[in-house]
mmCIF file of C-alpha atoms in Angstrom:
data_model
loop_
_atom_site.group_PDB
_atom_site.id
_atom_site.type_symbol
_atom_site.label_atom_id
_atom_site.label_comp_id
_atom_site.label_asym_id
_atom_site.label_seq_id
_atom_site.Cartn_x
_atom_site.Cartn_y
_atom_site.Cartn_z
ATOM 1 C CA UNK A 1 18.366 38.333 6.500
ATOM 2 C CA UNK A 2 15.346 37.904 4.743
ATOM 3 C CA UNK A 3 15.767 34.932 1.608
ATOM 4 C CA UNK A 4 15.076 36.686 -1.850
ATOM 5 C CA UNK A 5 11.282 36.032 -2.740
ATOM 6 C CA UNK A 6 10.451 35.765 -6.433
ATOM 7 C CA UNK A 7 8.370 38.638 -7.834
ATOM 8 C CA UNK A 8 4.910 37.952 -8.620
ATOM 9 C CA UNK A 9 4.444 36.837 -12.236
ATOM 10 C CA UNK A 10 3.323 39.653 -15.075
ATOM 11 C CA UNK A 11 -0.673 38.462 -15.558
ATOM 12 C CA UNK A 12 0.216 37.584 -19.114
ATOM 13 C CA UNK A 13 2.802 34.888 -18.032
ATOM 14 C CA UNK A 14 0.590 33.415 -15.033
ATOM 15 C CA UNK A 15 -0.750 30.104 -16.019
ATOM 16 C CA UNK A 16 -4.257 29.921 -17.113
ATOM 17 C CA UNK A 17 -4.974 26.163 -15.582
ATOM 18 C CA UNK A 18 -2.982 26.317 -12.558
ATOM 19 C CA UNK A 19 -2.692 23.612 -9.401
ATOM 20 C CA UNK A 20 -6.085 23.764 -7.982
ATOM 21 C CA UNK A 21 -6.166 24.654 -4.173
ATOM 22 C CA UNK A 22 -7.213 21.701 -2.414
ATOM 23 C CA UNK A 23 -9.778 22.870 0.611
ATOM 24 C CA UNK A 24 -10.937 20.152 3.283
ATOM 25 C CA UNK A 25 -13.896 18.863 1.234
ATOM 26 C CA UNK A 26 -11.885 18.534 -2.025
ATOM 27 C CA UNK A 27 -9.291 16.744 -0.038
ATOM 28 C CA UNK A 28 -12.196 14.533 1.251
ATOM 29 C CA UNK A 29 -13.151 13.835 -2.097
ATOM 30 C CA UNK A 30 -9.868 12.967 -3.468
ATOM 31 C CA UNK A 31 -9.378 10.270 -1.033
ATOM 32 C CA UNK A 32 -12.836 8.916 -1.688
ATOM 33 C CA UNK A 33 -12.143 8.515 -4.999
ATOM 34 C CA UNK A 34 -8.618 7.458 -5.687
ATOM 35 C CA UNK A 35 -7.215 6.209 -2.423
ATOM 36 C CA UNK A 36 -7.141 2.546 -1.646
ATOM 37 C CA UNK A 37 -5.866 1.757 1.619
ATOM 38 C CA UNK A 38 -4.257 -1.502 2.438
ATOM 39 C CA UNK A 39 -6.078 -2.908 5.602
ATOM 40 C CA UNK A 40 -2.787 -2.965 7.038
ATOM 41 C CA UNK A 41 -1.574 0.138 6.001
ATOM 42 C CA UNK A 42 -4.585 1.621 7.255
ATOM 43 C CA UNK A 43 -4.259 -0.152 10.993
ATOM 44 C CA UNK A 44 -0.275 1.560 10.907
ATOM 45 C CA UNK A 45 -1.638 4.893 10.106
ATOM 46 C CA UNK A 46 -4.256 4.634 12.511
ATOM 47 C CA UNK A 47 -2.025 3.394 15.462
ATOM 48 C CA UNK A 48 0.360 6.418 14.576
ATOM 49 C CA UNK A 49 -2.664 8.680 15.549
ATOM 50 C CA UNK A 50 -2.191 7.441 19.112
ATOM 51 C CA UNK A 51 1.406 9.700 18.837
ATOM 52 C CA UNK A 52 2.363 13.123 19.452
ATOM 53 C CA UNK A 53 4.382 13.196 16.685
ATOM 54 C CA UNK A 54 1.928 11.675 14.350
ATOM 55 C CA UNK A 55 1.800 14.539 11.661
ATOM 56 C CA UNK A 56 5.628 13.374 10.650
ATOM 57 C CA UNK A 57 3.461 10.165 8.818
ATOM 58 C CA UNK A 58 3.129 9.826 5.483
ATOM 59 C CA UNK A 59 -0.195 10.586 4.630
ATOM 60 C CA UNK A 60 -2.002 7.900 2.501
ATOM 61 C CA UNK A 61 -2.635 8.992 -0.702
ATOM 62 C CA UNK A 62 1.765 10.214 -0.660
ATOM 63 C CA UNK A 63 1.858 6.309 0.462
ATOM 64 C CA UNK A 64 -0.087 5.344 -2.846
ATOM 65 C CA UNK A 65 1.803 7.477 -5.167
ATOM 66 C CA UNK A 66 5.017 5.797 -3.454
ATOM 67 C CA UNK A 67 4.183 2.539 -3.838
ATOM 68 C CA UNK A 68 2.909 3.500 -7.380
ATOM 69 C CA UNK A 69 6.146 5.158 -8.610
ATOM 70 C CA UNK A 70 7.686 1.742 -7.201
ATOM 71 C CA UNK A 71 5.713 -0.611 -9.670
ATOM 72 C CA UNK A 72 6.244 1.766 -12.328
ATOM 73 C CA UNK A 73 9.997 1.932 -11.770
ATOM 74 C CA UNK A 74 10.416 -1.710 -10.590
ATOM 75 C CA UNK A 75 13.936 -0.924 -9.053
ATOM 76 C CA UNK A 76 15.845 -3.355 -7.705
ATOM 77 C CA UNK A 77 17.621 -1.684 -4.996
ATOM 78 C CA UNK A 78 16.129 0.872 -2.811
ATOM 79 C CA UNK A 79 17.155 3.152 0.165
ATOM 80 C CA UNK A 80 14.997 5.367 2.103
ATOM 81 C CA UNK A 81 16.138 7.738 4.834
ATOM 82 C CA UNK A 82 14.120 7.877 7.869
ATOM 83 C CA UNK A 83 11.037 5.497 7.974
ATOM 84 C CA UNK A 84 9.267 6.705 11.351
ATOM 85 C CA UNK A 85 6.405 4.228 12.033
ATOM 86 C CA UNK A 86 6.794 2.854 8.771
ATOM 87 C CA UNK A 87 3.570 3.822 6.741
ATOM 88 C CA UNK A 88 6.246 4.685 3.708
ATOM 89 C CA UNK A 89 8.558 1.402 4.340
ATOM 90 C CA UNK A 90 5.246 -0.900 3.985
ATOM 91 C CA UNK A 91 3.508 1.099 1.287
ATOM 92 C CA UNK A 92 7.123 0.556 -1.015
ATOM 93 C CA UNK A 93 7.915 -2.671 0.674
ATOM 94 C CA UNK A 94 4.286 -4.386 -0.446
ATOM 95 C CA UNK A 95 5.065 -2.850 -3.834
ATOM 96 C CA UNK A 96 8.311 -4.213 -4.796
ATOM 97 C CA UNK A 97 8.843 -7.098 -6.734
ATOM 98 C CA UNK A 98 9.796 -10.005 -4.780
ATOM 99 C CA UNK A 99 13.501 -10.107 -5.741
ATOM 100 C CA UNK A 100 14.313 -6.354 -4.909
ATOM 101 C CA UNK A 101 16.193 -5.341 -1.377
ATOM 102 C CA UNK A 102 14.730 -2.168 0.658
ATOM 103 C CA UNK A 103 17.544 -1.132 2.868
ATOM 104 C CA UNK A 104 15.577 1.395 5.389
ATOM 105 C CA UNK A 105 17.641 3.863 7.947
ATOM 106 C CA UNK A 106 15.903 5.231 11.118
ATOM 107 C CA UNK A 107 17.492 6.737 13.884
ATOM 108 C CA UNK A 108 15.127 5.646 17.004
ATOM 109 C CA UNK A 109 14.332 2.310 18.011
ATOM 110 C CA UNK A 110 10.993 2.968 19.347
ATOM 111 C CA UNK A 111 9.533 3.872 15.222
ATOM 112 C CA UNK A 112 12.215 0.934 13.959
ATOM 113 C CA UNK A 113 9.681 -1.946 16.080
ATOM 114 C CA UNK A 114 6.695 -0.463 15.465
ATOM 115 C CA UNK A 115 7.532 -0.184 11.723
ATOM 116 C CA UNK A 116 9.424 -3.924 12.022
ATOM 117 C CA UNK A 117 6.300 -5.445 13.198
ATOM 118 C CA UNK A 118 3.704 -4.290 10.499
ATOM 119 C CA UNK A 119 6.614 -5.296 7.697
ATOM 120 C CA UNK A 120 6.679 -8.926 9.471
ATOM 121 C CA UNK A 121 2.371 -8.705 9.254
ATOM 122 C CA UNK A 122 3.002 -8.041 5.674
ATOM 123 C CA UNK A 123 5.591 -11.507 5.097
ATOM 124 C CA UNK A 124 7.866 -8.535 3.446
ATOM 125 C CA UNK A 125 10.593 -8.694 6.126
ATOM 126 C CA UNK A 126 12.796 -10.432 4.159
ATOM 127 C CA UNK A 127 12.624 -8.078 1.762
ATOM 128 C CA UNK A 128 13.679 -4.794 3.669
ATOM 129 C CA UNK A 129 17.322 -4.421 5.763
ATOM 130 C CA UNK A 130 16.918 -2.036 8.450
ATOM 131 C CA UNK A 131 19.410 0.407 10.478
ATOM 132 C CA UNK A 132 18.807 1.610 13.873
ATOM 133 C CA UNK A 133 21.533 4.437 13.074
ATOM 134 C CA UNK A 134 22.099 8.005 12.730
ATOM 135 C CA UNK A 135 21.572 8.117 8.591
ATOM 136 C CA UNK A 136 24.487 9.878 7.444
ATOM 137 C CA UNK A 137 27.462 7.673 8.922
ATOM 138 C CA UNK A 138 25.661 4.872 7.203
ATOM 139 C CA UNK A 139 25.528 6.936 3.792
ATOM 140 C CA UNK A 140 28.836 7.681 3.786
ATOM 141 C CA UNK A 141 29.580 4.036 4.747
ATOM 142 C CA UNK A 142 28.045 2.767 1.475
ATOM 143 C CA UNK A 143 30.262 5.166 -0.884
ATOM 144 C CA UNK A 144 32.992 3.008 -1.419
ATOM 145 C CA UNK A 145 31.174 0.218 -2.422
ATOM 146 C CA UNK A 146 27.162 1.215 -3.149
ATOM 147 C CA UNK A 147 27.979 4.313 -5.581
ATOM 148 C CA UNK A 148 25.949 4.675 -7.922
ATOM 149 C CA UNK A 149 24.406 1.530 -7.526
ATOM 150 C CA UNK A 150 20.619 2.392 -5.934
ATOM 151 C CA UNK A 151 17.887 2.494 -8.068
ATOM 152 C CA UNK A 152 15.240 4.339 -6.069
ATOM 153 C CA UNK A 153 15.920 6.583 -2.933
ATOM 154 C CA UNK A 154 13.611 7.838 -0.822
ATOM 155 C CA UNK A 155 14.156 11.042 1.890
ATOM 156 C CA UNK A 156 11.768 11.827 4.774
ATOM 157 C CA UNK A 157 14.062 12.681 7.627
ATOM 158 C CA UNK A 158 15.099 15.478 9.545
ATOM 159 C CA UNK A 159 15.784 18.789 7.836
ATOM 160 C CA UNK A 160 18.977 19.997 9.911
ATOM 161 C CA UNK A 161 20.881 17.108 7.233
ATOM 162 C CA UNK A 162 18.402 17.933 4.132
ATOM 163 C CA UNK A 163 20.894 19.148 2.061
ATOM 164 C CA UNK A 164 23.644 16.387 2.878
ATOM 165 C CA UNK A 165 21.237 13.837 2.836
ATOM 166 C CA UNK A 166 20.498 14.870 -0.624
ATOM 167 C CA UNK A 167 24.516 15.051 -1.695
ATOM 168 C CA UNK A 168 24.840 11.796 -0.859
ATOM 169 C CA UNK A 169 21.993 10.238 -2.497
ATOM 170 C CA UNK A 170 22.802 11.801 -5.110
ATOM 171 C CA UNK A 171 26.430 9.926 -5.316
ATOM 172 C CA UNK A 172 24.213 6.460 -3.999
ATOM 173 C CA UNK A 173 21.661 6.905 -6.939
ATOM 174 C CA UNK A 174 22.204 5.033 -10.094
ATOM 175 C CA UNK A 175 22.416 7.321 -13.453
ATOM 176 C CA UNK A 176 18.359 7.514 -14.555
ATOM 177 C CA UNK A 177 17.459 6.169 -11.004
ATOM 178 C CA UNK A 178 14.623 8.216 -9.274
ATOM 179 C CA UNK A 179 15.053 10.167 -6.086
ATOM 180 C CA UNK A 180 12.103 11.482 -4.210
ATOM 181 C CA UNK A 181 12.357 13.808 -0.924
ATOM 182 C CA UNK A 182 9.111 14.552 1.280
ATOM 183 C CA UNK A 183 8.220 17.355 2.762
ATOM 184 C CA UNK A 184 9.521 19.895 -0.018
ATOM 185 C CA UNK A 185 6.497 22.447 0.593
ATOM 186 C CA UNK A 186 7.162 22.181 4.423
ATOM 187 C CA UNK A 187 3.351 23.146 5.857
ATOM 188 C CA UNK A 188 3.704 26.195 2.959
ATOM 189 C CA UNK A 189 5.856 28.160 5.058
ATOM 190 C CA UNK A 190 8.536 28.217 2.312
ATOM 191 C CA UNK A 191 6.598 30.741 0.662
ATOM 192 C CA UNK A 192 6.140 33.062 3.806
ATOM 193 C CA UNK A 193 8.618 35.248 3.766
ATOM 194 C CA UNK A 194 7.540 35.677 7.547
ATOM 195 C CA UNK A 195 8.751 32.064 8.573
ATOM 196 C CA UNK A 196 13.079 32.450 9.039
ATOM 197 C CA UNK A 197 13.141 29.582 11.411
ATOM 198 C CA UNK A 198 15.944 27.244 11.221
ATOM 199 C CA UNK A 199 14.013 23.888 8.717
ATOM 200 C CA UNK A 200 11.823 26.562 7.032
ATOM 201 C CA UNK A 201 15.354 27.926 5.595
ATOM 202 C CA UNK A 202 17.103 24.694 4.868
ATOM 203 C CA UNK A 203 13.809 23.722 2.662
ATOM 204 C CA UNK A 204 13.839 26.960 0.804
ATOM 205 C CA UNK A 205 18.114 26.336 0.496
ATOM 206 C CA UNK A 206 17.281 22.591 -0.494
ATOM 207 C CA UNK A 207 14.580 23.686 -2.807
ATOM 208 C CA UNK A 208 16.614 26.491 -4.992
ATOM 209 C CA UNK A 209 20.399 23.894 -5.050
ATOM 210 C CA UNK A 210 17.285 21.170 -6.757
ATOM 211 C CA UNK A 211 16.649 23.947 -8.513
ATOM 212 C CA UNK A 212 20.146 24.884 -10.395
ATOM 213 C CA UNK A 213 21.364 21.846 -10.102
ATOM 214 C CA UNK A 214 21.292 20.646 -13.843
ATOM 215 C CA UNK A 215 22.550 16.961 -13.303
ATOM 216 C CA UNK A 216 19.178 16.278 -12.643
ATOM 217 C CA UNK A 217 15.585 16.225 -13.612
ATOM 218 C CA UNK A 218 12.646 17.658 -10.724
ATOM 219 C CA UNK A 219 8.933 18.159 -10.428
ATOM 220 C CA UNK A 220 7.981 19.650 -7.482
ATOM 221 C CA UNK A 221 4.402 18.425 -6.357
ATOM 222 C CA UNK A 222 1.886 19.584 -4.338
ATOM 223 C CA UNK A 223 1.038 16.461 -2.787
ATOM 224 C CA UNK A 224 0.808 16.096 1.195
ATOM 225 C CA UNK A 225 3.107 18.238 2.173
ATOM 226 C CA UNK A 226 5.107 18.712 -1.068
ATOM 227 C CA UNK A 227 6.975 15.768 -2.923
ATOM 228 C CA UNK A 228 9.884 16.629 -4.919
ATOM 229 C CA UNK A 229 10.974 13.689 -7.626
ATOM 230 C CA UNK A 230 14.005 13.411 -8.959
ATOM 231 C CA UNK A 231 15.656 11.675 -11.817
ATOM 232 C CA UNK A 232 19.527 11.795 -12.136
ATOM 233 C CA UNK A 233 20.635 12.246 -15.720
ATOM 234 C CA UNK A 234 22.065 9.677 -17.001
ATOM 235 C CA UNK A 235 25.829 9.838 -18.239
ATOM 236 C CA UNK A 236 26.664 10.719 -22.146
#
């Protein structure tokens, strides 16, 4: 069964300065002029390339808005869910004040070293706590005593768990704390009413429960491949 498209808006309600559509050579341009690459960050993203499963890295100017939302926010205590290579884990890591604890969960070792050896380049080791685990046993193993008590959580991990992942950051996640979740526009398919593949519909599901779910503030941005951020209400 086909998800429930929205109808196409009236001409009179469409927005008259709408998201501009970002072709190759505006893309080009927006990196030349607002993206400034860490040397290091830039050797990571590069030796990701060498991977078939390269695309799943954080592109860089996602990685600057990260690590900007980071100094903005100066949390404290931060969790992120799946780091890959590491390109996100070193763009927040690098960002954080020195006092603040990264706690980063990734499933396979292989990504865990290569990301563990850039962090150690960067002398932010110390800084970051790392899990070579299966993300939602350790989630549920920080209820009882971690409720509540993250300031800034950060989701770019499988999609089968998306909408778990998100329940329980949501209980993790400190009232006014800011959760952001990558990949929210997944490619565009989300929109195709021709895509009914298994991810494609947990997005869409993920994206409408963000949606209704009024304990929380969302923007949705069309940033690499769609960036959803988050702030939990906070409590009356």
């Amino acid at each position: 069964m086909l998800p429930n498209f929205p109808k196409p808006l009236p001409e009179e309600d469409k927005p008259v300065n709408r998201t501009v559509n970002v072709d190759d050579r505006l893309y080009q341009y927006l990196v030349d002029v607002s993206v400034r690459e860490d040397d290091l960050l830039k050797a990571l993203r590069r030796e990701t390339a060498q991977y078939h499963m390269a695309r799943m890295q954080l592109s860089p100017e996602v990685g600057q808005l990260l690590a900007l939302l980071v100094k903005l926010q100066a949390p404290q205590k931060l969790l992120e869910i799946g780091v890959f290579t590491g390109y996100s884990t070193l763009s927040m890591a690098m960002a954080m004040q020195k006092n603040a604890r990264l706690v980063a969960i990734e499933k396979k070792q292989m990504w865990l070293d290569i990301a563990t050896r850039y962090l150690e380049q960067a002398g932010v080791m110390d800084r970051v706590t790392t899990y070579c685990d299966k993300a939602l046993p350790v989630m549920q193993s920080f209820l009882a005593a971690e409720r509540e008590s993250f300031d800034f959580i950060f989701i770019d991990a499988d999609k089968q768990n998306l909408l778990a992942y998100y329940q329980l950051a949501k209980q993790l996640l400190r009232p006014g704390g800011c959760l952001l979740i990558d990949n929210t526009l997944w490619w565009g398919n989300v929109a195709d009413e021709a895509f009914t593949d298994k991810d494609t519909s947990i997005v869409r599901e993920l994206n409408k429960t963000l949606h209704q779910d009024m304990d929380i503030e969302l923007s949705l941005i069309p940033i690499g491949d769609g960036l959803t951020l988050i702030r939990k209400t906070p409590k009356d």
